[in-house]
PDB file of C-alpha atoms and ligand atoms in Angstrom:
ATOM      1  CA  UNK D   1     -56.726  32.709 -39.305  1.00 46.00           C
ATOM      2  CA  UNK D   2     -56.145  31.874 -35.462  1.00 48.00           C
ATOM      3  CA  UNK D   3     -53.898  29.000 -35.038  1.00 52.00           C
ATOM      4  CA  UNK D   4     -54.900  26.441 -31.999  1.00 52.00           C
ATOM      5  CA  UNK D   5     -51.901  25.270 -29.854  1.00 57.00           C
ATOM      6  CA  UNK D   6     -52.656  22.276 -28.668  1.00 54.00           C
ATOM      7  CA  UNK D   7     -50.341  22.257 -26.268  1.00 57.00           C
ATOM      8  CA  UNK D   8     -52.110  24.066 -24.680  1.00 60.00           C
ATOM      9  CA  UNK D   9     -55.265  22.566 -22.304  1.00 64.00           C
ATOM     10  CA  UNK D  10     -57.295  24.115 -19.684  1.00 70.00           C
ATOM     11  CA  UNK D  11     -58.889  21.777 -17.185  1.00 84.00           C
ATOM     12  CA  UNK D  12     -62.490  21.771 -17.254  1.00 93.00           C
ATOM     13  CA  UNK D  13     -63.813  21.695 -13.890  1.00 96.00           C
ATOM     14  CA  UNK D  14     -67.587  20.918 -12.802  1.00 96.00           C
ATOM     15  CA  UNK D  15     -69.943  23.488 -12.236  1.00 96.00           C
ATOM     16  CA  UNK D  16     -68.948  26.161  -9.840  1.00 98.00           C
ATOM     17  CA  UNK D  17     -69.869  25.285  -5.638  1.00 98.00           C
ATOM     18  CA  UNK D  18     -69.863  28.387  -3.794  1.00 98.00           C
ATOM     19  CA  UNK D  19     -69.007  27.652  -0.116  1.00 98.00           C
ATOM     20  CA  UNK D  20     -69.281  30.140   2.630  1.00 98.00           C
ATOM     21  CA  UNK D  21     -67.411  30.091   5.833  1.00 98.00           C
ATOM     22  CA  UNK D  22     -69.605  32.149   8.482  1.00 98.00           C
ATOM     23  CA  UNK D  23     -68.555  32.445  12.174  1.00 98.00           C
ATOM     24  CA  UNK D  24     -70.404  30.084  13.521  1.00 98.00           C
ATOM     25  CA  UNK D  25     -68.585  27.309  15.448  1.00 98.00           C
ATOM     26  CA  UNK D  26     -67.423  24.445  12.897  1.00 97.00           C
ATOM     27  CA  UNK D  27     -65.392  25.894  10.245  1.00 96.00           C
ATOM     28  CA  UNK D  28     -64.151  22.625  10.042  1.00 96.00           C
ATOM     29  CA  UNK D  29     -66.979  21.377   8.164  1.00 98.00           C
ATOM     30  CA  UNK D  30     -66.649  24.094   6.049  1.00 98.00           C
ATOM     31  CA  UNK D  31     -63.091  23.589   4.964  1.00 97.00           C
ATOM     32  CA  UNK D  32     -64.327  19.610   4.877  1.00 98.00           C
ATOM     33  CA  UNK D  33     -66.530  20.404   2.531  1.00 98.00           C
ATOM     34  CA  UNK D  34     -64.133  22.630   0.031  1.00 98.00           C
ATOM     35  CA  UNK D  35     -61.668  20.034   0.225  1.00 98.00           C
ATOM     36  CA  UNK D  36     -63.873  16.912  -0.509  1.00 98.00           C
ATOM     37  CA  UNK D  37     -65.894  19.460  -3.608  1.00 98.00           C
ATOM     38  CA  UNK D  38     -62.250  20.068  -4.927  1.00 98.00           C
ATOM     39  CA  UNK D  39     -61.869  15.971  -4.889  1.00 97.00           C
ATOM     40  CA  UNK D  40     -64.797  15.848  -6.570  1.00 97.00           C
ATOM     41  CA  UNK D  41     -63.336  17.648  -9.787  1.00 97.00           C
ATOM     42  CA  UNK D  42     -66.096  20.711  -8.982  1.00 98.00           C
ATOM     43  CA  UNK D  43     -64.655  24.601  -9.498  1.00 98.00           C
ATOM     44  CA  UNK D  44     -65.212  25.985  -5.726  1.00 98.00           C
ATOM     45  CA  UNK D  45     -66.059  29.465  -4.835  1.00 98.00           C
ATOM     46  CA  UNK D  46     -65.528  30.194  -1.274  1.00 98.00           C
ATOM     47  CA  UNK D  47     -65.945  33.288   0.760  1.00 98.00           C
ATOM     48  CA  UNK D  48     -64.885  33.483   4.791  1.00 98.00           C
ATOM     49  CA  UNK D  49     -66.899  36.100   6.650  1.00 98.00           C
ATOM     50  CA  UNK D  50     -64.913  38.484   9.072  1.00 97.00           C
ATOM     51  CA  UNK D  51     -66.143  36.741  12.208  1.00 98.00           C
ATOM     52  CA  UNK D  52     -65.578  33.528  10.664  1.00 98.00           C
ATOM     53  CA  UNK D  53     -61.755  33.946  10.295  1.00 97.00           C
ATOM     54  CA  UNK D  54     -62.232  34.933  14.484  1.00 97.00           C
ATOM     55  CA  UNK D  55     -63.714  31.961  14.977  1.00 96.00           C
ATOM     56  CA  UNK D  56     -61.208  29.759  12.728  1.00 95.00           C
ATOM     57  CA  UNK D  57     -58.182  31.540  15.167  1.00 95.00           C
ATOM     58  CA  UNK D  58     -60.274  30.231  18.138  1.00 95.00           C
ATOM     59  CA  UNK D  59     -60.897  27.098  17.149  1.00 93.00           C
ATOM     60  CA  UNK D  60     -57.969  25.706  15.122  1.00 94.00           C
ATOM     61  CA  UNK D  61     -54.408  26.418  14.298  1.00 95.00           C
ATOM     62  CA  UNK D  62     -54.735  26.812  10.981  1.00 93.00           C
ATOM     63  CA  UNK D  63     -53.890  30.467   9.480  1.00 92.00           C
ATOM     64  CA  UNK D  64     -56.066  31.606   6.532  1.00 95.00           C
ATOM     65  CA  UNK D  65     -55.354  34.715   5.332  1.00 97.00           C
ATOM     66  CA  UNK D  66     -58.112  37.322   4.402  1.00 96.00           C
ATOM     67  CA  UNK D  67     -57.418  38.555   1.069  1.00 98.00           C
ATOM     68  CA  UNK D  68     -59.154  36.371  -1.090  1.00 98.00           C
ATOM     69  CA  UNK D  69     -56.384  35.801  -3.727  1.00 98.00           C
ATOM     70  CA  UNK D  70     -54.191  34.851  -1.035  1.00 98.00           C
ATOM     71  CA  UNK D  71     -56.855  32.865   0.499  1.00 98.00           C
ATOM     72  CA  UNK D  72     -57.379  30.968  -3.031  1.00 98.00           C
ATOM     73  CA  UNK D  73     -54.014  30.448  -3.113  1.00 98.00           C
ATOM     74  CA  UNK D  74     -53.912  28.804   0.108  1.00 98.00           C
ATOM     75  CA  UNK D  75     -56.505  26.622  -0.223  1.00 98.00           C
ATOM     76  CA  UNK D  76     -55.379  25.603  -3.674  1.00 98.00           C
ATOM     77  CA  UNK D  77     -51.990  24.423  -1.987  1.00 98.00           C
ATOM     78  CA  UNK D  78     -53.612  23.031   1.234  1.00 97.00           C
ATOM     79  CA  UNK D  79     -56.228  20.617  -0.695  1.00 97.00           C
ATOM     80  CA  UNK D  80     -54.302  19.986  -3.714  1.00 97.00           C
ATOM     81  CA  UNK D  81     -56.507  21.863  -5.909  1.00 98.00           C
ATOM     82  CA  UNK D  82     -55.849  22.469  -9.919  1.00 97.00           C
ATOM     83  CA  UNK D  83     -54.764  26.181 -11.176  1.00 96.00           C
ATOM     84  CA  UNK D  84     -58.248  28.065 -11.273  1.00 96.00           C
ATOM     85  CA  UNK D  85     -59.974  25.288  -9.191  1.00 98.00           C
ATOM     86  CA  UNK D  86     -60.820  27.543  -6.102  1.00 98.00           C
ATOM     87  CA  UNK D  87     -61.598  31.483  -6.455  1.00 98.00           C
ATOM     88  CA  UNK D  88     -62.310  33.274  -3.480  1.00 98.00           C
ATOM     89  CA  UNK D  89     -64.225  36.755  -3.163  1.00 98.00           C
ATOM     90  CA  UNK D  90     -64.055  39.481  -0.482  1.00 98.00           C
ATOM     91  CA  UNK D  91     -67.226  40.831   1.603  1.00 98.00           C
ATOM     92  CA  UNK D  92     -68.148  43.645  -1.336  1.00 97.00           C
ATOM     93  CA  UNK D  93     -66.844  42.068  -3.973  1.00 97.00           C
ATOM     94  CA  UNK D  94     -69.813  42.366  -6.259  1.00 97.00           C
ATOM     95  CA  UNK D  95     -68.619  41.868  -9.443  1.00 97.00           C
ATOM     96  CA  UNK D  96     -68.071  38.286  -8.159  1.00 97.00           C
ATOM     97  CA  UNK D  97     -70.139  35.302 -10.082  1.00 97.00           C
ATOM     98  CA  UNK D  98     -71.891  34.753  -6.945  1.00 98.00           C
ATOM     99  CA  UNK D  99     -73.687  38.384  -6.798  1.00 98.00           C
ATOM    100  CA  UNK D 100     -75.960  37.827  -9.921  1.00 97.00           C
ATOM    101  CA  UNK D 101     -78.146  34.995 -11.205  1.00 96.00           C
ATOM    102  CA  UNK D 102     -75.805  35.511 -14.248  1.00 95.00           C
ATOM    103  CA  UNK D 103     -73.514  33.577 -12.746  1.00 92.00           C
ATOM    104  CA  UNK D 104     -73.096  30.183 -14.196  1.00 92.00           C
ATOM    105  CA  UNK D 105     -72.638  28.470 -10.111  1.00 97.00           C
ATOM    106  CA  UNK D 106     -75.255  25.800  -9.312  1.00 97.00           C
ATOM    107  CA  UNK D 107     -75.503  25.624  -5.786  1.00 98.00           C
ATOM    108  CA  UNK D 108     -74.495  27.550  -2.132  1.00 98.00           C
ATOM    109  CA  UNK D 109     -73.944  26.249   0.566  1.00 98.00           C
ATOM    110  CA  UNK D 110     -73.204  28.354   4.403  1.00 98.00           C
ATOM    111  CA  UNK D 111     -71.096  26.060   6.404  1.00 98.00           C
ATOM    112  CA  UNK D 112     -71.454  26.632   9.313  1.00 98.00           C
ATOM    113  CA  UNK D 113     -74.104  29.378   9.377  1.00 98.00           C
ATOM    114  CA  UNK D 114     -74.210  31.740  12.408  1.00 98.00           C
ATOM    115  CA  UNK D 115     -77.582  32.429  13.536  1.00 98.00           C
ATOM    116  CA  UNK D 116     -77.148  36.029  12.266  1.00 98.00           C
ATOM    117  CA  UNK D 117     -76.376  35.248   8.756  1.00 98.00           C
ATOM    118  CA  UNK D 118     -79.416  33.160   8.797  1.00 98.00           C
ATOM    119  CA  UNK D 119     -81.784  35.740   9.900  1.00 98.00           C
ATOM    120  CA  UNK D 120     -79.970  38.375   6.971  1.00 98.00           C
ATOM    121  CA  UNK D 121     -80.598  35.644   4.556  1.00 98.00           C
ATOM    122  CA  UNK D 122     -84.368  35.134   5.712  1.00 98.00           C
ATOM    123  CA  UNK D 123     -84.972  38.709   5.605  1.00 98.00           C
ATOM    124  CA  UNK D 124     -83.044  38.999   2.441  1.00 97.00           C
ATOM    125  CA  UNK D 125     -80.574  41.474   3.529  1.00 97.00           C
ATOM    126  CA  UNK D 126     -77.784  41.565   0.991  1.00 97.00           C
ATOM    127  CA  UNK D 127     -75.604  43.653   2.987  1.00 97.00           C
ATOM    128  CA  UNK D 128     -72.748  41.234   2.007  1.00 98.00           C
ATOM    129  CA  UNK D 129     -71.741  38.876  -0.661  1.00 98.00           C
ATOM    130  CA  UNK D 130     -72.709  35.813   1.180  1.00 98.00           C
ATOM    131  CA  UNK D 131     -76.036  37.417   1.896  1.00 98.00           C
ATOM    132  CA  UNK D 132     -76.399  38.407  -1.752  1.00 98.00           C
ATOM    133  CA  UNK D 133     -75.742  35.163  -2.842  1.00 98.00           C
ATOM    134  CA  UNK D 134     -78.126  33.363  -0.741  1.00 98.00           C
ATOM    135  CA  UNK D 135     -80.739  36.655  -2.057  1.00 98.00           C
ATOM    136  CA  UNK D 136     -79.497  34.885  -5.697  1.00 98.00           C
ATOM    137  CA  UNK D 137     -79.591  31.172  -4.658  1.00 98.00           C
ATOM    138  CA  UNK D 138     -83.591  31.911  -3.279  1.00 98.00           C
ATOM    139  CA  UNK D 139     -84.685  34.147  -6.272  1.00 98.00           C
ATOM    140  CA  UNK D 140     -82.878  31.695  -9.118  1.00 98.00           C
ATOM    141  CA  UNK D 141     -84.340  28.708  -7.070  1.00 98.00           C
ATOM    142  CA  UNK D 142     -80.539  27.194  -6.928  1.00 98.00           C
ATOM    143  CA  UNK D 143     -79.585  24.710  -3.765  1.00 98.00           C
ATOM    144  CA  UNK D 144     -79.172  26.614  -1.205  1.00 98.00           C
ATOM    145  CA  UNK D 145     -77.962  24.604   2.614  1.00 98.00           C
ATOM    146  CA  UNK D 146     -77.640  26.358   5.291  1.00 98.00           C
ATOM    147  CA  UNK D 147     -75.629  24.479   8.633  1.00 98.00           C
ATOM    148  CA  UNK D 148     -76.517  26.214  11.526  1.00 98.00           C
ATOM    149  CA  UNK D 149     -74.421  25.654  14.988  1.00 98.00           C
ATOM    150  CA  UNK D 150     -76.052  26.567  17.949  1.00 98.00           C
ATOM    151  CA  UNK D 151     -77.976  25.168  20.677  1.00 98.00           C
ATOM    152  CA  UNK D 152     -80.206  25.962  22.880  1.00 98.00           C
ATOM    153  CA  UNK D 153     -82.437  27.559  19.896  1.00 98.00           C
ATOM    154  CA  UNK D 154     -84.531  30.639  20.271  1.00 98.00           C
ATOM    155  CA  UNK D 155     -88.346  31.220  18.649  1.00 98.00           C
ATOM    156  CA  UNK D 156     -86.188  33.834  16.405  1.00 98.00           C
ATOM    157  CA  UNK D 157     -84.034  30.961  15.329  1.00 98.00           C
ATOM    158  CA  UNK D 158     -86.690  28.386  14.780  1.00 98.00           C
ATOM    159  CA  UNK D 159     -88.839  31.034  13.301  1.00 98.00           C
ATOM    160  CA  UNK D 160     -86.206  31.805  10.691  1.00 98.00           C
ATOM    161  CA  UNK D 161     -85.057  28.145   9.793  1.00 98.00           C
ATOM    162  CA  UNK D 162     -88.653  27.497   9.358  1.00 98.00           C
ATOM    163  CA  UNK D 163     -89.237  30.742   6.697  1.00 98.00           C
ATOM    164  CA  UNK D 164     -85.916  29.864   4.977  1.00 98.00           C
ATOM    165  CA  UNK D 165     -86.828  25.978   4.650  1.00 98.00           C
ATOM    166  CA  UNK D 166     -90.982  27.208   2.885  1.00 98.00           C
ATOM    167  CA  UNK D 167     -88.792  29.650   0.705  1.00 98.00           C
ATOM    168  CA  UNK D 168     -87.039  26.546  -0.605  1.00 98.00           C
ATOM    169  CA  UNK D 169     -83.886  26.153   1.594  1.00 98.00           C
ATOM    170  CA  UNK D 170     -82.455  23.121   3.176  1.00 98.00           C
ATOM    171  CA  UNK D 171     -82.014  23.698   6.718  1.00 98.00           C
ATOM    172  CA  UNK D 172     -79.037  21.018   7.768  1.00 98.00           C
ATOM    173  CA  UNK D 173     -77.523  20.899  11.174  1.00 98.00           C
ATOM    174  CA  UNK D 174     -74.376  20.648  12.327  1.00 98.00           C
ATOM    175  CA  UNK D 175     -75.065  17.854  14.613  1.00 97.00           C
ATOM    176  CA  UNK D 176     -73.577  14.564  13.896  1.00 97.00           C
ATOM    177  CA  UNK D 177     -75.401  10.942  14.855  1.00 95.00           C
ATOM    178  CA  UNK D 178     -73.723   7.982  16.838  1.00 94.00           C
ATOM    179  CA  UNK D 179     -74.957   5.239  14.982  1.00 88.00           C
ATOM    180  CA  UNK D 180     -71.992   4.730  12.583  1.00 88.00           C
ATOM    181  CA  UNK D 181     -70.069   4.933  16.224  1.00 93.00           C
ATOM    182  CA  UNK D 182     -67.404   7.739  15.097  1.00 95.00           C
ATOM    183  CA  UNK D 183     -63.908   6.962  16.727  1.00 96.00           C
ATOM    184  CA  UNK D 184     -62.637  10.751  15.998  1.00 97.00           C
ATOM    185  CA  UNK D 185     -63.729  14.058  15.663  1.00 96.00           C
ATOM    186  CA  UNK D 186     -62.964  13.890  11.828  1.00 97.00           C
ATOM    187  CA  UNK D 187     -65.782  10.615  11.922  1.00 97.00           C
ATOM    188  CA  UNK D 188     -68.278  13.283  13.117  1.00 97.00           C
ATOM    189  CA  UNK D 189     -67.290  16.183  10.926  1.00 97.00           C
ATOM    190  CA  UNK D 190     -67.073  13.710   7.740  1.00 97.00           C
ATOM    191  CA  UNK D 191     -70.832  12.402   8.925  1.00 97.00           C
ATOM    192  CA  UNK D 192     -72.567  16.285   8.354  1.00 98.00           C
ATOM    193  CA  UNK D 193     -70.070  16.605   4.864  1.00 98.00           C
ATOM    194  CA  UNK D 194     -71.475  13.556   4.088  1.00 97.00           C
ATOM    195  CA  UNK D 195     -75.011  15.019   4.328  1.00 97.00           C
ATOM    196  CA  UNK D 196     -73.966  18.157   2.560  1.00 98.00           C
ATOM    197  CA  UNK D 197     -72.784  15.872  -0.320  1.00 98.00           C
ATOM    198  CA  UNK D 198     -75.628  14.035  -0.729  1.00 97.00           C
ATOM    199  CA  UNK D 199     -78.193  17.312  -0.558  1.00 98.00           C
ATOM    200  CA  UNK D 200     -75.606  18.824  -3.746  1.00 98.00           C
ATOM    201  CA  UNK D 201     -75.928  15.148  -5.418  1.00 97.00           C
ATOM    202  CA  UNK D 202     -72.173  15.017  -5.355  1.00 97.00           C
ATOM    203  CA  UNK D 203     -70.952  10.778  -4.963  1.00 94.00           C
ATOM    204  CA  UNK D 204     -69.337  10.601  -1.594  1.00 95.00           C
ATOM    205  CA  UNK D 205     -67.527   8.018   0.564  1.00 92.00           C
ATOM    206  CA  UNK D 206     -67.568   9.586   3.531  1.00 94.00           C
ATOM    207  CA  UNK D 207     -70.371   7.854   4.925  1.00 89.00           C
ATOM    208  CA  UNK D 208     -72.573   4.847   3.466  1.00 84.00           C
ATOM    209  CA  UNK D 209     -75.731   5.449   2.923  1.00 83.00           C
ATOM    210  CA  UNK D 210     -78.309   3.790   5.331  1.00 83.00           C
ATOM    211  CA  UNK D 211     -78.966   0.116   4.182  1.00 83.00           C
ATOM    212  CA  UNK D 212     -76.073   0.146   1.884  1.00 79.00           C
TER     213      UNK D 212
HETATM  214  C1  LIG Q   1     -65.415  31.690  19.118  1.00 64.52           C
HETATM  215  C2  LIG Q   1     -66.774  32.097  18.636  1.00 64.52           C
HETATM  216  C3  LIG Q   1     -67.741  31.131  18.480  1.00 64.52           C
HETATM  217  C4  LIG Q   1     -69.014  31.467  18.028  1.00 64.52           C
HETATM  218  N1  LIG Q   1     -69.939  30.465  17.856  1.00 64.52           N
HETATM  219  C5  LIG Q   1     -71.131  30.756  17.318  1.00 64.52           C
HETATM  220  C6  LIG Q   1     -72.037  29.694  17.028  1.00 64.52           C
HETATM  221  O1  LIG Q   1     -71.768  28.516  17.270  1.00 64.52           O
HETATM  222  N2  LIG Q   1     -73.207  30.014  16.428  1.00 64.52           N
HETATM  223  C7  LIG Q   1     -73.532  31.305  16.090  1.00 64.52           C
HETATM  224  O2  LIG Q   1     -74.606  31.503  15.510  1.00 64.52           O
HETATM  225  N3  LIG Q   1     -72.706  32.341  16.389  1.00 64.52           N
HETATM  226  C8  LIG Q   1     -71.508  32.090  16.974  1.00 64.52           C
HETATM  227  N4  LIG Q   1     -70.630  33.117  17.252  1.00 64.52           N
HETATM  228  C9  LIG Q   1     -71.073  34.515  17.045  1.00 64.52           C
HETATM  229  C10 LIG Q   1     -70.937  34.993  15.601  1.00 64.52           C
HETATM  230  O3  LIG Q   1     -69.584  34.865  15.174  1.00 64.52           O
HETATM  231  C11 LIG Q   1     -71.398  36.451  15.491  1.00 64.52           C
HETATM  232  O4  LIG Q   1     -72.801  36.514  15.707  1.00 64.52           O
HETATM  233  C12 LIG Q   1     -71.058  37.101  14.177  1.00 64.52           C
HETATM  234  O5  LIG Q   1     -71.629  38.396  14.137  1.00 64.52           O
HETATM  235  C13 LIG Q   1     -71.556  36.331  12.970  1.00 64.52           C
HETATM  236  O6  LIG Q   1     -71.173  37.062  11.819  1.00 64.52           O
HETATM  237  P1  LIG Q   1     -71.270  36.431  10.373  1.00 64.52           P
HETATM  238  O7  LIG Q   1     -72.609  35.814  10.241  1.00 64.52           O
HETATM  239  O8  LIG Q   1     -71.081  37.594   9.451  1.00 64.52           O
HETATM  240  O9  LIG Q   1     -70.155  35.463  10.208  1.00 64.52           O
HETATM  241  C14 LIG Q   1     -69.338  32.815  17.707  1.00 64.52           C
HETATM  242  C15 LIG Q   1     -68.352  33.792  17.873  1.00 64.52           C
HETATM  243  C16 LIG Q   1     -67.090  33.431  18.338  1.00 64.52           C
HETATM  244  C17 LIG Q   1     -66.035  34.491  18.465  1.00 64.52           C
END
């Protein structure tokens, strides 16, 4: 007969996030985002496309490295996360939860989206992990937000944030309002997290809601 230890306790987490970093401009709303869903006691699955880690160099100072254990481990020690909180999967990693509507994950979210991941996600490309996941999110009818940076927009743009919102898909910009009058860049990235959070139905504090 199997003895229990109870000494022994894994944390139970809430139902699996998957975040992915695309290179897109804005990576900080992505790595918002993973810190405030780690906050929020939710497991987080997070995948950084190639160009994404280019932009990241650009844009920031931070250093994340590319192999996704060592990228899980980062991100575990950067926001605090619990052991197991964060997993992180490479751009063919296919036995990853994220490839199959198997996988017990409840929502994805591409923050920020680059205009060509959208268009590989409309057109239901697959060629990577994040594109197969979106392929799963669509076919599984899971949340799936997609937070495009770029302006101006082309017809090809519009065209495909139109088809991805009638297939089911929240369309959410990275462009921050004025009317809570942000006093720092981290106002304005914490206004479209905000948004994010309240799309997933995740309690936030980031932002009150309007008329609260
Ligand atoms: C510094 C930098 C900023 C970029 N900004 C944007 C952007 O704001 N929006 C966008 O759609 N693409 C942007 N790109 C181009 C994308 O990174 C490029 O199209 C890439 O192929 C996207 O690949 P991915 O979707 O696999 O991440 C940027 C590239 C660099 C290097």
């Amino acid at each position: 007969m199997a003895v229990r230890d109870e000494s022994i306790s894994v944390k139970q987490y809430r139902a699996p996030i998957a975040v992915a970093l695309t290179g897109a401009s804005g990576v900080q709303y992505g790595l918002r985002l993973v810190e405030c869903l780690i906050a929020a006691e939710h497991e987080v699955y997070v995948m950084v496309s190639k160009a994404a880690h280019r932009v990241i160099a650009v844009e920031t100072e931070i250093e994340l490295p590319a192999q996704p254990d060592r990228l899980a481990r980062d991100l575990t020690k950067r926001f605090g996360a619990g052991e197991g909180q964060v997993r992180c999967f490479g751009r063919e990693d296919w036995m990853a939860p994220v490839a199959s509507g198997s996988g017990a994950w409840q929502a994805l979210v591409v923050c920020p989206c680059s205009t060509g991941t959208l268009s590989a996600v409309v057109c239901g490309a697959s060629n990577n992990l994040i594109e197969r996941a979106a392929d799963v999110a669509l076919k599984e009818r899971r949340k799936l937000i997609l937070v495009p940076r770029e302006t101006p927009l082309s017809a090809v743009h519009l065209d495909n944030m139109l088809k991805l919102t009638n297939m089911g898909g929240v369309i959410l910009p990275a462009a921050p309002g004025f009317y809570h009058r942000p006093d720092s860049v981290q106002a304005m990235i914490d206004f479209v997290v905000a948004r994010i959070l309240n799309q997933l139905g995740i309690a936030q504090t980031l932002m009150p809601r309007w008329g609260d």
